[in-house]
Every structure is written in C-alpha cells, then in structure tokens.
mmCIF file with all atom_site columns, C-alpha atoms and ligand atoms in Angstrom:
data_model
loop_
_atom_site.group_PDB
_atom_site.id
_atom_site.type_symbol
_atom_site.label_atom_id
_atom_site.label_alt_id
_atom_site.label_comp_id
_atom_site.label_asym_id
_atom_site.label_entity_id
_atom_site.label_seq_id
_atom_site.pdbx_PDB_ins_code
_atom_site.Cartn_x
_atom_site.Cartn_y
_atom_site.Cartn_z
_atom_site.occupancy
_atom_site.B_iso_or_equiv
_atom_site.pdbx_formal_charge
_atom_site.auth_seq_id
_atom_site.auth_comp_id
_atom_site.auth_asym_id
_atom_site.auth_atom_id
_atom_site.pdbx_PDB_model_num
ATOM   1   C  CA  . MET A 1 1  ? -11.646 5.022   8.893  1.00 86.00 ? 1   MET A CA  1
ATOM   2   C  CA  . ARG A 1 2  ? -8.568  2.146   8.359  1.00 93.00 ? 2   ARG A CA  1
ATOM   3   C  CA  . THR A 1 3  ? -8.283  0.697   4.738  1.00 96.00 ? 3   THR A CA  1
ATOM   4   C  CA  . CYS A 1 4  ? -7.199  -2.730  4.060  1.00 98.00 ? 4   CYS A CA  1
ATOM   5   C  CA  . ALA A 1 5  ? -4.017  -2.983  1.969  1.00 97.00 ? 5   ALA A CA  1
ATOM   6   C  CA  . VAL A 1 6  ? -5.301  -6.897  0.371  1.00 98.00 ? 6   VAL A CA  1
ATOM   7   C  CA  . CYS A 1 7  ? -8.352  -5.802  -0.433 1.00 98.00 ? 7   CYS A CA  1
ATOM   8   C  CA  . ASN A 1 8  ? -9.234  -2.169  -0.202 1.00 97.00 ? 8   ASN A CA  1
ATOM   9   C  CA  . THR A 1 9  ? -11.618 -2.252  1.708  1.00 97.00 ? 9   THR A CA  1
ATOM   10  C  CA  . ARG A 1 10 ? -12.347 0.747   4.350  1.00 96.00 ? 10  ARG A CA  1
ATOM   11  C  CA  . THR A 1 11 ? -13.511 -0.443  7.698  1.00 95.00 ? 11  THR A CA  1
ATOM   12  C  CA  . PRO A 1 12 ? -14.317 1.560   11.514 1.00 94.00 ? 12  PRO A CA  1
ATOM   13  C  CA  . ASP A 1 13 ? -10.980 2.400   13.230 1.00 94.00 ? 13  ASP A CA  1
ATOM   14  C  CA  . GLU A 1 14 ? -11.710 -0.486  15.800 1.00 92.00 ? 14  GLU A CA  1
ATOM   15  C  CA  . THR A 1 15 ? -12.060 -3.417  13.272 1.00 95.00 ? 15  THR A CA  1
ATOM   16  C  CA  . GLU A 1 16 ? -9.112  -5.595  13.500 1.00 95.00 ? 16  GLU A CA  1
ATOM   17  C  CA  . ARG A 1 17 ? -9.985  -7.749  11.231 1.00 97.00 ? 17  ARG A CA  1
ATOM   18  C  CA  . CYS A 1 18 ? -10.889 -7.030  7.314  1.00 98.00 ? 18  CYS A CA  1
ATOM   19  C  CA  . PRO A 1 19 ? -14.580 -8.241  6.936  1.00 97.00 ? 19  PRO A CA  1
ATOM   20  C  CA  . LYS A 1 20 ? -14.133 -9.193  3.444  1.00 98.00 ? 20  LYS A CA  1
ATOM   21  C  CA  . CYS A 1 21 ? -10.386 -11.175 3.433  1.00 98.00 ? 21  CYS A CA  1
ATOM   22  C  CA  . GLY A 1 22 ? -9.586  -11.227 6.466  1.00 98.00 ? 22  GLY A CA  1
ATOM   23  C  CA  . ALA A 1 23 ? -6.227  -9.555  6.836  1.00 98.00 ? 23  ALA A CA  1
ATOM   24  C  CA  . ASP A 1 24 ? -4.951  -8.654  10.174 1.00 98.00 ? 24  ASP A CA  1
ATOM   25  C  CA  . LEU A 1 25 ? -5.519  -4.993  9.756  1.00 97.00 ? 25  LEU A CA  1
ATOM   26  C  CA  . ALA A 1 26 ? -2.474  -4.788  12.902 1.00 95.00 ? 26  ALA A CA  1
ATOM   27  C  CA  . VAL A 1 27 ? 0.173   -5.911  9.993  1.00 96.00 ? 27  VAL A CA  1
ATOM   28  C  CA  . ASP A 1 28 ? -2.256  -5.530  6.858  1.00 97.00 ? 28  ASP A CA  1
ATOM   29  C  CA  . SER A 1 29 ? -3.776  -2.096  7.338  1.00 97.00 ? 29  SER A CA  1
ATOM   30  C  CA  . ALA A 1 30 ? -2.470  0.436   4.597  1.00 96.00 ? 30  ALA A CA  1
ATOM   31  C  CA  . ALA A 1 31 ? -1.583  2.711   7.757  1.00 96.00 ? 31  ALA A CA  1
ATOM   32  C  CA  . ALA A 1 32 ? 0.666   -0.333  8.557  1.00 97.00 ? 32  ALA A CA  1
ATOM   33  C  CA  . ARG A 1 33 ? 2.001   -0.652  5.523  1.00 97.00 ? 33  ARG A CA  1
ATOM   34  C  CA  . SER A 1 34 ? 3.210   2.090   5.456  1.00 97.00 ? 34  SER A CA  1
ATOM   35  C  CA  . LEU A 1 35 ? 4.657   2.568   8.691  1.00 97.00 ? 35  LEU A CA  1
ATOM   36  C  CA  . THR A 1 36 ? 6.679   -0.973  7.476  1.00 97.00 ? 36  THR A CA  1
ATOM   37  C  CA  . LYS A 1 37 ? 7.928   0.512   4.349  1.00 97.00 ? 37  LYS A CA  1
ATOM   38  C  CA  . LEU A 1 38 ? 8.713   3.899   6.370  1.00 97.00 ? 38  LEU A CA  1
ATOM   39  C  CA  . ARG A 1 39 ? 10.858  1.709   9.055  1.00 97.00 ? 39  ARG A CA  1
ATOM   40  C  CA  . ALA A 1 40 ? 12.624  -0.052  6.738  1.00 97.00 ? 40  ALA A CA  1
ATOM   41  C  CA  . ASN A 1 41 ? 14.034  2.863   4.164  1.00 96.00 ? 41  ASN A CA  1
ATOM   42  C  CA  . PRO A 1 42 ? 17.469  4.168   4.597  1.00 94.00 ? 42  PRO A CA  1
ATOM   43  C  CA  . ARG A 1 43 ? 16.359  7.302   3.639  1.00 93.00 ? 43  ARG A CA  1
ATOM   44  C  CA  . VAL A 1 44 ? 14.303  7.831   6.010  1.00 96.00 ? 44  VAL A CA  1
ATOM   45  C  CA  . ARG A 1 45 ? 15.888  9.483   9.467  1.00 96.00 ? 45  ARG A CA  1
ATOM   46  C  CA  . ASP A 1 46 ? 12.168  10.409  11.427 1.00 97.00 ? 46  ASP A CA  1
ATOM   47  C  CA  . ILE A 1 47 ? 9.113   9.423   11.085 1.00 98.00 ? 47  ILE A CA  1
ATOM   48  C  CA  . ARG A 1 48 ? 6.336   12.739  11.140 1.00 98.00 ? 48  ARG A CA  1
ATOM   49  C  CA  . LEU A 1 49 ? 2.942   11.811  12.354 1.00 98.00 ? 49  LEU A CA  1
ATOM   50  C  CA  . MET A 1 50 ? 0.337   14.092  10.499 1.00 98.00 ? 50  MET A CA  1
ATOM   51  C  CA  . VAL A 1 51 ? -3.214  14.789  11.722 1.00 97.00 ? 51  VAL A CA  1
ATOM   52  C  CA  . ARG A 1 52 ? -6.081  17.610  9.814  1.00 95.00 ? 52  ARG A CA  1
ATOM   53  C  CA  . ALA A 1 53 ? -6.112  20.750  11.965 1.00 95.00 ? 53  ALA A CA  1
ATOM   54  C  CA  . ASP A 1 54 ? -9.778  19.956  13.273 1.00 96.00 ? 54  ASP A CA  1
ATOM   55  C  CA  . ALA A 1 55 ? -8.606  16.736  14.710 1.00 97.00 ? 55  ALA A CA  1
ATOM   56  C  CA  . CYS A 1 56 ? -9.401  15.214  17.796 1.00 97.00 ? 56  CYS A CA  1
ATOM   57  C  CA  . PRO A 1 57 ? -7.341  15.741  20.768 1.00 98.00 ? 57  PRO A CA  1
ATOM   58  C  CA  . ALA A 1 58 ? -5.942  12.829  20.514 1.00 98.00 ? 58  ALA A CA  1
ATOM   59  C  CA  . CYS A 1 59 ? -4.653  12.651  17.678 1.00 98.00 ? 59  CYS A CA  1
ATOM   60  C  CA  . GLN A 1 60 ? -3.453  16.295  18.179 1.00 98.00 ? 60  GLN A CA  1
ATOM   61  C  CA  . ALA A 1 61 ? -1.792  14.849  21.053 1.00 98.00 ? 61  ALA A CA  1
ATOM   62  C  CA  . ALA A 1 62 ? -0.165  12.307  18.751 1.00 98.00 ? 62  ALA A CA  1
ATOM   63  C  CA  . ALA A 1 63 ? 0.806   14.591  15.969 1.00 98.00 ? 63  ALA A CA  1
ATOM   64  C  CA  . GLY A 1 64 ? 4.712   15.621  15.568 1.00 98.00 ? 64  GLY A CA  1
ATOM   65  C  CA  . THR A 1 65 ? 7.847   13.959  15.018 1.00 97.00 ? 65  THR A CA  1
ATOM   66  C  CA  . TYR A 1 66 ? 9.202   10.351  15.909 1.00 98.00 ? 66  TYR A CA  1
ATOM   67  C  CA  . LEU A 1 67 ? 12.148  7.851   15.819 1.00 97.00 ? 67  LEU A CA  1
ATOM   68  C  CA  . LYS A 1 68 ? 11.064  5.149   13.241 1.00 97.00 ? 68  LYS A CA  1
ATOM   69  C  CA  . PRO A 1 69 ? 10.947  2.806   16.577 1.00 96.00 ? 69  PRO A CA  1
ATOM   70  C  CA  . VAL A 1 70 ? 8.494   4.499   18.417 1.00 97.00 ? 70  VAL A CA  1
ATOM   71  C  CA  . ALA A 1 71 ? 6.266   6.083   15.986 1.00 97.00 ? 71  ALA A CA  1
ATOM   72  C  CA  . PRO A 1 72 ? 3.125   5.019   17.114 1.00 96.00 ? 72  PRO A CA  1
ATOM   73  C  CA  . ALA A 1 73 ? 0.395   2.885   15.387 1.00 95.00 ? 73  ALA A CA  1
ATOM   74  C  CA  . LEU A 1 74 ? -2.617  4.323   13.517 1.00 96.00 ? 74  LEU A CA  1
ATOM   75  C  CA  . PRO A 1 75 ? -5.592  4.541   13.657 1.00 96.00 ? 75  PRO A CA  1
ATOM   76  C  CA  . ILE A 1 76 ? -4.695  6.707   17.128 1.00 96.00 ? 76  ILE A CA  1
ATOM   77  C  CA  . ALA A 1 77 ? -5.409  5.254   20.258 1.00 93.00 ? 77  ALA A CA  1
ATOM   78  C  CA  . GLY A 1 78 ? -8.261  7.054   22.000 1.00 95.00 ? 78  GLY A CA  1
ATOM   79  C  CA  . CYS A 1 79 ? -9.220  8.579   18.544 1.00 96.00 ? 79  CYS A CA  1
ATOM   80  C  CA  . SER A 1 80 ? -12.994 10.390  18.349 1.00 96.00 ? 80  SER A CA  1
ATOM   81  C  CA  . CYS A 1 81 ? -12.469 12.334  15.042 1.00 95.00 ? 81  CYS A CA  1
ATOM   82  C  CA  . PRO A 1 82 ? -16.200 12.249  13.502 1.00 92.00 ? 82  PRO A CA  1
ATOM   83  C  CA  . ASN A 1 83 ? -14.780 10.012  10.829 1.00 90.00 ? 83  ASN A CA  1
ATOM   84  C  CA  . GLY A 1 84 ? -12.868 8.166   12.430 1.00 93.00 ? 84  GLY A CA  1
ATOM   85  C  CA  . CYS A 1 85 ? -8.658  8.419   12.382 1.00 95.00 ? 85  CYS A CA  1
ATOM   86  C  CA  . GLU A 1 86 ? -7.401  10.638  9.478  1.00 94.00 ? 86  GLU A CA  1
ATOM   87  C  CA  . ALA A 1 87 ? -3.480  10.715  10.504 1.00 96.00 ? 87  ALA A CA  1
ATOM   88  C  CA  . PHE A 1 88 ? -1.078  9.555   8.726  1.00 96.00 ? 88  PHE A CA  1
ATOM   89  C  CA  . TYR A 1 89 ? 2.477   8.904   8.107  1.00 97.00 ? 89  TYR A CA  1
ATOM   90  C  CA  . GLU A 1 90 ? 5.145   11.633  6.407  1.00 97.00 ? 90  GLU A CA  1
ATOM   91  C  CA  . PRO A 1 91 ? 9.068   10.647  5.889  1.00 96.00 ? 91  PRO A CA  1
ATOM   92  C  CA  . ALA A 1 92 ? 11.613  12.951  7.422  1.00 95.00 ? 92  ALA A CA  1
ATOM   93  C  CA  . LEU A 1 93 ? 14.363  12.242  5.109  1.00 93.00 ? 93  LEU A CA  1
ATOM   94  C  CA  . ASN A 1 94 ? 18.193  12.301  5.701  1.00 86.00 ? 94  ASN A CA  1
ATOM   95  C  CA  . GLU A 1 95 ? 20.164  15.278  4.007  1.00 78.00 ? 95  GLU A CA  1
ATOM   96  C  CA  . ILE A 1 96 ? 21.603  14.220  0.779  1.00 70.00 ? 96  ILE A CA  1
ATOM   97  C  CA  . TYR A 1 97 ? 24.936  15.605  0.765  1.00 66.00 ? 97  TYR A CA  1
ATOM   98  C  CA  . PRO A 1 98 ? 26.894  15.348  -2.159 1.00 64.00 ? 98  PRO A CA  1
HETATM 99  ZN ZN1 . ZN  B 2 .  ? -9.242  -7.308  3.404  1.00 69.86 ? 101 ZN  B ZN1 1
HETATM 100 ZN ZN1 . ZN  B 2 .  ? -8.303  11.508  15.995 1.00 69.86 ? 102 ZN  B ZN1 1
#
C-alpha cells in the first residue's frame, strides 16, 4: 500500500497519483517524504530498508543498508506481497562522540 502524504488516502502500490487529491505519489507518498527527510538529515549516515519476515522475495532481496543517494524508492519494484509492499525506512545514525 502507498499512503498519500497530503490527504492520507491509502492506494494500491501501482497507483502513481492520489485519486482523491491528485498528489504525485513519487514525491508526496508517506514513504517518499520519509526518504527525502532522512536524506536531508545530517545525523543520518545510511538508510536501512526494513521488510517483514514474511515479505515477498523482491522485498527480501531489497532489504538492507544503503548509502543515502542509492536507497531504493518504495514500493519495491516487482513486489508481490499479498497486502502490497510494506517495506519501510529506518535511519542508521552517525555515532555521536562527546
Ligand atoms: Zn491525496
Ligand atoms: Zn514485497
């Protein structure tokens, strides 16, 4: 599933525009916005892509830690999870030294 970050409408993974408000989900989905935010945060060193233990093979293959510029967009290409792609991002933070 994709969630529109403008109006919170949930749509299938293949939807490119929010049917309710017309937002471009490549930019204004919850996942796309969270990726943009992580990339802009200097404390975030790398981006982890997390998937459920029972996610489809495409999601399992995509799971892992990525350098910020190459982290893949969600939903994962070729995802066949029964409820749609449920992968999400987590930040890998820079160590803070006192
Ligand atoms: Zn919307
Ligand atoms: Zn999947």
